[in-house]
């Protein structure tokens, strides 16, 4: 186990609703990255938080937003859910920015289904 | 456009046999290249990380190679075990990705090891 936890494990929401996913980073890590993984695809980078500030964002609309707290845990919020938002959402923590050669430790993911 | 292509898409081998997975990328310049193992429904687990100046990196029965001139990497698995059944994902980090956090993931190769 990596020490990175995510909650909830599974979630079912209706189109148009809002959802909040949570991630607790590994002890000593100050960086959390979020990814969306559709079935049969590789993970797609959503954004990264470094020391409580967003530090890099992928090609996702503004309805995807996040927070990082002083203890470096993080939340991913998605507003106005669409059917295509159904995916496995992964968070990864690291001791530094993800683009550098810092090891990334992934959580088990949250499976979101939008109906 | 920065892309990471993996082949084959899927692979079936017998327990005890060796196999090699391929990764071609167009990301340039890049900071590092990683290989991850992802069990179904779980988060990816890091196998190797190589900087642009490294040619090979081993982790037990897993050996990754990198040819930065041809923009190719391979992951060789020796003496496969049933527990090696998983998706193997190649990830490339663009140089400067540290400030962007944008790791580029391939779609993965799904490996099935049969008894």
Short mmCIF file of C-alpha atoms in Angstrom, two decimals, chain A residues 1 33 35 37 40-45 48 55-58 88 90 97-104 106-109 111, chain B residues 31-32 34 36 38 41-47 49-51 89 93-94 97-108:
data_model
loop_
_atom_site.label_atom_id
_atom_site.label_comp_id
_atom_site.label_asym_id
_atom_site.label_seq_id
_atom_site.Cartn_x
_atom_site.Cartn_y
_atom_site.Cartn_z
CA UNK A 1 0.00 0.00 0.00
CA UNK A 33 -1.95 15.52 -8.56
CA UNK A 35 -6.05 12.30 -12.86
CA UNK A 37 -8.98 7.60 -16.19
CA UNK A 40 -9.52 1.32 -21.25
CA UNK A 41 -7.57 4.57 -21.37
CA UNK A 42 -4.49 5.93 -19.64
CA UNK A 43 -4.90 8.54 -16.92
CA UNK A 44 -5.37 12.16 -18.04
CA UNK A 45 -3.81 14.92 -15.94
CA UNK A 48 -1.60 19.51 -9.51
CA UNK A 55 0.57 24.45 -10.05
CA UNK A 56 -0.31 23.19 -13.49
CA UNK A 57 -3.55 22.21 -15.15
CA UNK A 58 -4.48 19.87 -17.99
CA UNK A 88 -11.85 6.39 -12.24
CA UNK A 90 -6.90 8.97 -9.21
CA UNK A 97 6.37 18.64 -8.39
CA UNK A 98 5.16 15.75 -10.54
CA UNK A 99 7.13 16.80 -13.61
CA UNK A 100 10.44 16.40 -11.80
CA UNK A 101 11.79 12.95 -11.04
CA UNK A 102 9.88 12.62 -7.80
CA UNK A 103 8.21 9.29 -7.21
CA UNK A 104 4.43 9.53 -7.45
CA UNK A 106 -1.17 6.72 -6.36
CA UNK A 107 -4.25 6.10 -4.29
CA UNK A 108 -6.73 3.34 -5.13
CA UNK A 109 -9.03 5.75 -6.95
CA UNK A 111 -15.00 5.21 -9.35
CA UNK B 31 12.64 15.21 -18.28
CA UNK B 32 11.97 11.59 -17.41
CA UNK B 34 8.37 6.13 -16.16
CA UNK B 36 3.85 1.88 -14.05
CA UNK B 38 -1.77 -0.99 -12.81
CA UNK B 41 -9.49 -1.05 -10.60
CA UNK B 42 -6.41 0.00 -8.64
CA UNK B 43 -4.02 2.93 -8.78
CA UNK B 44 -0.78 2.62 -10.79
CA UNK B 45 2.38 1.53 -8.99
CA UNK B 46 5.75 2.82 -10.13
CA UNK B 47 8.22 0.29 -11.56
CA UNK B 49 11.90 6.13 -13.50
CA UNK B 50 14.61 7.06 -16.00
CA UNK B 51 15.96 10.51 -16.76
CA UNK B 89 1.68 2.17 -18.58
CA UNK B 93 7.28 14.07 -18.41
CA UNK B 94 8.03 17.06 -20.68
CA UNK B 97 6.84 19.74 -16.70
CA UNK B 98 7.86 20.37 -13.13
CA UNK B 99 6.06 23.68 -13.23
CA UNK B 100 3.18 22.26 -15.22
CA UNK B 101 2.93 18.87 -13.58
CA UNK B 102 1.75 17.47 -16.85
CA UNK B 103 2.76 13.83 -17.09
CA UNK B 104 1.70 12.30 -20.39
CA UNK B 105 0.38 8.77 -20.07
CA UNK B 106 0.16 6.08 -22.71
CA UNK B 107 -2.98 3.92 -22.88
CA UNK B 108 -1.12 0.94 -21.52
#
